[in-house]
Amino acid sequence: MKIISSIEELRDQLRGQLRTAFVPTMGNLHEGHLSLMRLARTHGDPVVASIFVNRLQFGPNEDFDKYPRTFQADIEKLEKEGVYVLFAPSEKDLYPEPQEYRVRPPDDLGNILEGEFRPGFFTGVTTIVLKLFSCVQPRVAVFGKKDYQQLMIVRNMARQFALPTEIIGAETFRADDGLALSSRNGYLSTDERAEAPALYRALNQVADDWRSGQRDIAKLEQTAMATLTQRGWQPDYISLRKRGDLQAPSPEDMARDEPLVVVAAAKLGKTRLIDNLEI
């Protein structure tokens, strides 16, 4: 595996490659990330991964400096997966001058749910993703469904900018007890890790109640949030939304069985976890 930090060297290395499959990450890799590498290989060749902790998507009170960085361990994992190139730029490599041009998602998608609780987050995400796409120029790029809103925003951006990159969504990789794998799971204490699967159980309860015919969306959401609160969580939202645009379903949408997803974000101790479940 070649480890490259400069954009120029990366472009030289990939020149002439027409089927590059790309997996952008912020490092601290776990089995969920590695499953993305395997999926990427089924859609293209060579597989290129990136590791870059993107300052633009962290808010002023978020964990940029504390975000876990495990570069040597990450290299070993990627080598075992047969990744061809690891693009690991420094901030100076990727932002040689202040990144004054930004890509801002539309408010009706970028400022709801995660965007409401993390202002500016998706502008940081779309800006770095577009820049990484410019550097790697992949035919396909793989993103996990765990970050459901992010996947939708990146997919819409690629379509509206007519980018020559197909966005592939990968199913959420879960531990045996249902917890979605995430780099931030490493922040959980032993007791918190034992409690963490309750978030996924809350999503399943909403889905089960919906499938049983309950249609009072506000009550379903409030009940799920109250259940977590009683268990010591601090939920930001548990919300039933349309899969297509993440807007709340109207009565007409419900009448025609519009495909839905229940999305959630909640803090357990000091760790904020997100998850979702398609219905």
Protein backbone atom coordinates (compact mmCIF):
# COMPACT_ATOMS: atom_id res chain seq x y z
CA MET A 1 0.00 0.00 0.00
CA LYS A 2 1.31 3.41 -0.94
CA ILE A 3 0.89 6.19 1.64
CA ILE A 4 0.64 9.58 -0.01
CA SER A 5 0.20 12.99 1.54
CA SER A 6 0.47 15.45 -1.36
CA ILE A 7 -2.29 16.08 -3.88
CA GLU A 8 0.20 16.21 -6.76
CA GLU A 9 1.71 12.83 -5.90
CA LEU A 10 -1.73 11.32 -5.48
CA ARG A 11 -2.80 12.50 -8.93
CA ASP A 12 0.42 11.19 -10.47
CA GLN A 13 -0.14 7.81 -8.81
CA LEU A 14 -3.75 7.52 -10.00
CA ARG A 15 -3.33 8.99 -13.48
CA GLY A 16 -5.06 6.82 -16.06
CA GLN A 17 -7.13 4.91 -13.50
CA LEU A 18 -10.75 4.91 -14.67
CA ARG A 19 -12.36 2.61 -12.07
CA THR A 20 -11.03 4.00 -8.79
CA ALA A 21 -13.20 3.22 -5.75
CA PHE A 22 -12.80 5.65 -2.88
CA VAL A 23 -13.58 5.45 0.85
CA PRO A 24 -13.03 8.71 2.78
CA THR A 25 -12.51 8.35 6.54
CA MET A 26 -11.29 10.30 9.55
CA GLY A 27 -9.24 7.33 10.75
CA ASN A 28 -9.50 5.37 14.01
CA LEU A 29 -10.70 2.56 11.79
CA HIS A 30 -12.95 -0.25 12.97
CA GLU A 31 -14.70 -3.18 11.34
CA GLY A 32 -17.39 -0.90 9.96
CA HIS A 33 -14.81 1.08 7.98
CA LEU A 34 -13.19 -2.12 6.74
CA SER A 35 -16.55 -3.38 5.49
CA LEU A 36 -16.70 -0.20 3.36
CA MET A 37 -13.30 -1.09 1.85
CA ARG A 38 -14.59 -4.55 0.93
CA LEU A 39 -17.73 -3.13 -0.63
CA ALA A 40 -15.66 -0.61 -2.57
CA ARG A 41 -13.61 -3.42 -4.09
CA THR A 42 -16.75 -4.98 -5.54
CA HIS A 43 -17.49 -1.70 -7.37
CA GLY A 44 -14.08 -0.66 -8.63
CA ASP A 45 -10.33 -1.07 -8.70
CA PRO A 46 -8.02 0.20 -7.29
CA VAL A 47 -9.39 0.99 -3.83
CA VAL A 48 -8.22 4.30 -2.37
CA ALA A 49 -8.85 5.26 1.25
CA SER A 50 -8.24 8.60 2.89
CA ILE A 51 -7.60 9.56 6.50
CA PHE A 52 -8.12 13.19 7.36
CA VAL A 53 -9.65 14.65 10.51
CA ASN A 54 -11.50 17.56 8.97
CA ARG A 55 -11.46 20.63 11.17
CA LEU A 56 -14.21 22.30 9.09
CA GLN A 57 -16.90 19.91 10.31
CA PHE A 58 -16.23 20.32 14.02
CA GLY A 59 -18.06 22.95 16.01
CA PRO A 60 -16.27 25.22 18.51
CA ASN A 61 -17.19 23.01 21.47
CA GLU A 62 -16.72 19.66 19.76
CA ASP A 63 -13.94 17.12 20.00
CA PHE A 64 -11.53 17.97 17.16
CA ASP A 65 -8.43 17.90 19.35
CA LYS A 66 -9.59 14.82 21.26
CA TYR A 67 -10.76 12.90 18.20
CA PRO A 68 -8.92 9.54 18.36
CA ARG A 69 -5.98 9.29 15.97
CA THR A 70 -4.59 5.76 15.52
CA PHE A 71 -2.60 6.13 12.31
CA GLN A 72 -0.20 3.17 12.60
CA ALA A 73 -2.98 0.76 13.56
CA ASP A 74 -5.09 2.12 10.69
CA ILE A 75 -2.27 1.47 8.22
CA GLU A 76 -2.03 -2.17 9.30
CA LYS A 77 -5.78 -2.68 8.89
CA LEU A 78 -5.86 -1.11 5.44
CA GLU A 79 -2.88 -3.16 4.27
CA LYS A 80 -4.69 -6.35 5.28
CA GLU A 81 -7.68 -5.23 3.18
CA GLY A 82 -5.49 -4.73 0.11
CA VAL A 83 -6.06 -1.00 -0.18
CA TYR A 84 -3.89 0.35 -3.01
CA VAL A 85 -3.37 3.94 -1.85
CA LEU A 86 -3.89 5.64 1.47
CA PHE A 87 -4.22 9.38 1.00
CA ALA A 88 -3.26 10.91 4.34
CA PRO A 89 -2.76 14.64 3.83
CA SER A 90 -1.85 17.11 6.53
CA GLU A 91 -3.97 20.22 6.98
CA LYS A 92 -1.30 22.15 5.09
CA ASP A 93 -1.48 19.65 2.22
CA LEU A 94 -5.24 19.92 1.88
CA TYR A 95 -5.68 23.54 2.97
CA PRO A 96 -2.51 25.33 1.79
CA GLU A 97 -4.51 28.53 2.07
CA PRO A 98 -7.67 29.25 4.09
CA GLN A 99 -10.63 27.36 2.63
CA GLU A 100 -12.77 30.42 1.98
CA TYR A 101 -14.91 28.75 -0.70
CA ARG A 102 -17.44 26.40 0.90
CA VAL A 103 -20.18 24.09 -0.35
CA ARG A 104 -23.40 24.69 1.58
CA PRO A 105 -26.27 22.22 1.39
CA PRO A 106 -29.81 23.59 1.02
CA ASP A 107 -31.34 24.65 4.31
CA ASP A 108 -34.26 22.22 4.13
CA LEU A 109 -31.82 19.31 4.28
CA GLY A 110 -28.64 20.75 5.77
CA ASN A 111 -30.19 22.61 8.72
CA ILE A 112 -32.51 19.90 10.06
CA LEU A 113 -31.79 16.98 12.43
CA GLU A 114 -27.98 16.83 12.69
CA GLY A 115 -27.70 20.23 11.03
CA GLU A 116 -29.90 21.80 13.70
CA PHE A 117 -27.80 20.47 16.56
CA ARG A 118 -24.43 20.86 14.80
CA PRO A 119 -24.60 24.17 12.87
CA GLY A 120 -22.21 24.28 9.95
CA PHE A 121 -21.43 20.57 10.19
CA PHE A 122 -22.70 19.63 6.75
CA THR A 123 -21.04 22.61 5.09
CA GLY A 124 -17.78 21.24 6.47
CA VAL A 125 -18.63 17.74 5.24
CA THR A 126 -19.63 18.71 1.72
CA THR A 127 -16.67 21.04 1.32
CA ILE A 128 -14.11 18.38 2.26
CA VAL A 129 -15.86 15.64 0.28
CA LEU A 130 -15.91 17.74 -2.87
CA LYS A 131 -12.24 18.57 -2.38
CA LEU A 132 -11.31 14.92 -1.81
CA PHE A 133 -13.28 13.94 -4.92
CA SER A 134 -11.28 16.53 -6.85
CA CYS A 135 -8.05 15.02 -5.56
CA VAL A 136 -8.90 11.33 -6.05
CA GLN A 137 -11.31 11.61 -9.01
CA PRO A 138 -13.03 8.32 -8.19
CA ARG A 139 -15.60 6.51 -10.30
CA VAL A 140 -17.39 5.35 -7.14
CA ALA A 141 -17.26 6.42 -3.50
CA VAL A 142 -18.63 4.46 -0.54
CA PHE A 143 -20.32 6.01 2.50
CA GLY A 144 -21.98 4.24 5.42
CA LYS A 145 -25.72 4.44 6.01
CA LYS A 146 -25.13 5.02 9.71
CA ASP A 147 -24.62 8.66 8.78
CA TYR A 148 -27.91 8.65 6.90
CA GLN A 149 -28.32 12.39 6.45
CA GLN A 150 -24.69 12.77 5.41
CA LEU A 151 -25.08 10.05 2.77
CA MET A 152 -28.15 11.80 1.36
CA ILE A 153 -26.45 15.19 1.27
CA VAL A 154 -23.32 13.83 -0.44
CA ARG A 155 -25.42 11.91 -2.96
CA ASN A 156 -27.48 15.00 -3.79
CA MET A 157 -24.35 17.13 -4.10
CA ALA A 158 -22.76 14.66 -6.52
CA ARG A 159 -25.92 14.63 -8.64
CA GLN A 160 -26.45 18.40 -8.71
CA PHE A 161 -22.81 19.11 -9.57
CA ALA A 162 -22.86 16.35 -12.22
CA LEU A 163 -19.83 14.75 -10.62
CA PRO A 164 -18.56 11.62 -12.42
CA THR A 165 -18.70 9.72 -9.12
CA GLU A 166 -21.39 7.23 -8.14
CA ILE A 167 -22.22 7.31 -4.43
CA ILE A 168 -22.67 3.85 -2.89
CA GLY A 169 -24.46 3.51 0.47
CA ALA A 170 -23.24 0.70 2.72
CA GLU A 171 -25.44 -0.94 5.33
CA THR A 172 -24.67 -0.06 8.95
CA PHE A 173 -22.21 -2.48 10.56
CA ARG A 174 -23.34 -3.46 14.05
CA ALA A 175 -21.90 -5.26 17.04
CA ASP A 176 -23.66 -8.45 18.12
CA ASP A 177 -25.79 -6.49 20.59
CA GLY A 178 -26.99 -4.09 17.89
CA LEU A 179 -24.81 -1.06 18.60
CA ALA A 180 -23.76 0.67 15.37
CA LEU A 181 -19.98 0.71 15.14
CA SER A 182 -18.54 4.20 15.47
CA SER A 183 -15.17 5.69 16.31
CA ARG A 184 -16.85 7.58 19.13
CA ASN A 185 -17.87 4.31 20.81
CA GLY A 186 -14.33 4.30 22.19
CA TYR A 187 -15.31 7.18 24.48
CA LEU A 188 -17.88 5.01 26.29
CA SER A 189 -17.12 3.64 29.74
CA THR A 190 -17.74 -0.05 30.40
CA ASP A 191 -21.15 0.66 31.92
CA GLU A 192 -22.05 3.06 29.10
CA ARG A 193 -21.04 0.50 26.48
CA ALA A 194 -23.42 -1.99 28.09
CA GLU A 195 -26.22 0.59 27.95
CA ALA A 196 -25.48 1.90 24.44
CA PRO A 197 -27.56 -0.72 22.51
CA ALA A 198 -30.68 0.84 24.06
CA LEU A 199 -30.56 3.46 21.30
CA TYR A 200 -31.01 0.82 18.60
CA ARG A 201 -33.72 -0.88 20.65
CA ALA A 202 -35.58 2.44 20.83
CA LEU A 203 -35.47 2.72 17.04
CA ASN A 204 -36.78 -0.82 16.68
CA GLN A 205 -39.63 -0.06 19.09
CA VAL A 206 -40.68 2.92 16.97
CA ALA A 207 -40.51 0.76 13.85
CA ASP A 208 -42.51 -2.05 15.46
CA ASP A 209 -45.18 0.36 16.68
CA TRP A 210 -45.41 1.91 13.22
CA ARG A 211 -45.75 -1.48 11.54
CA SER A 212 -48.48 -2.42 14.03
CA GLY A 213 -50.56 0.48 12.75
CA GLN A 214 -49.80 3.30 15.16
CA ARG A 215 -49.80 6.55 13.21
CA ASP A 216 -49.46 9.25 15.86
CA ILE A 217 -45.90 10.21 14.88
CA ALA A 218 -45.44 12.80 17.62
CA LYS A 219 -46.46 10.28 20.27
CA LEU A 220 -44.13 7.61 18.89
CA GLU A 221 -41.21 10.04 18.91
CA GLN A 222 -41.98 11.41 22.36
CA THR A 223 -42.37 7.95 23.86
CA ALA A 224 -39.03 6.81 22.47
CA MET A 225 -37.24 9.92 23.74
CA ALA A 226 -38.87 9.58 27.17
CA THR A 227 -37.74 5.95 27.37
CA LEU A 228 -34.14 6.93 26.74
CA THR A 229 -34.33 9.88 29.12
CA GLN A 230 -35.55 7.58 31.88
CA ARG A 231 -32.49 5.42 31.28
CA GLY A 232 -30.13 8.37 31.75
CA TRP A 233 -29.69 9.46 28.12
CA GLN A 234 -29.96 13.02 26.79
CA PRO A 235 -31.70 12.61 23.42
CA ASP A 236 -31.44 15.37 20.83
CA TYR A 237 -34.03 13.81 18.54
CA ILE A 238 -35.75 10.61 17.56
CA SER A 239 -37.70 11.36 14.42
CA LEU A 240 -39.68 9.53 11.75
CA ARG A 241 -38.85 10.98 8.34
CA LYS A 242 -39.29 10.20 4.67
CA ARG A 243 -36.31 8.37 3.24
CA GLY A 244 -36.36 10.43 0.07
CA ASP A 245 -35.80 13.90 1.57
CA LEU A 246 -35.82 13.51 5.38
CA GLN A 247 -38.92 15.68 5.68
CA ALA A 248 -41.73 14.77 8.05
CA PRO A 249 -44.34 12.61 6.30
CA SER A 250 -47.67 14.21 5.51
CA PRO A 251 -50.99 12.35 5.86
CA GLU A 252 -50.89 11.84 2.08
CA ASP A 253 -47.39 10.34 2.37
CA MET A 254 -48.60 7.95 5.05
CA ALA A 255 -51.65 6.99 3.02
CA ARG A 256 -49.46 5.83 0.13
CA ASP A 257 -46.98 4.04 2.41
CA GLU A 258 -44.06 6.37 1.70
CA PRO A 259 -40.81 4.61 2.72
CA LEU A 260 -39.67 5.97 6.06
CA VAL A 261 -36.59 6.02 8.26
CA VAL A 262 -36.38 6.69 11.97
CA VAL A 263 -33.27 8.71 12.81
CA ALA A 264 -31.85 9.44 16.24
CA ALA A 265 -29.09 11.25 18.11
CA ALA A 266 -28.58 11.08 21.86
CA LYS A 267 -25.85 11.62 24.41
CA LEU A 268 -24.89 8.88 26.83
CA GLY A 269 -22.66 10.46 29.43
CA LYS A 270 -20.37 12.70 27.39
CA THR A 271 -20.61 10.64 24.20
CA ARG A 272 -23.04 11.55 21.46
CA LEU A 273 -24.27 8.61 19.39
CA ILE A 274 -26.34 8.58 16.20
CA ASP A 275 -28.24 5.77 14.53
CA ASN A 276 -31.13 5.11 12.18
CA LEU A 277 -33.41 2.37 10.96
CA GLU A 278 -35.27 2.17 7.68
CA ILE A 279 -38.90 1.10 7.92
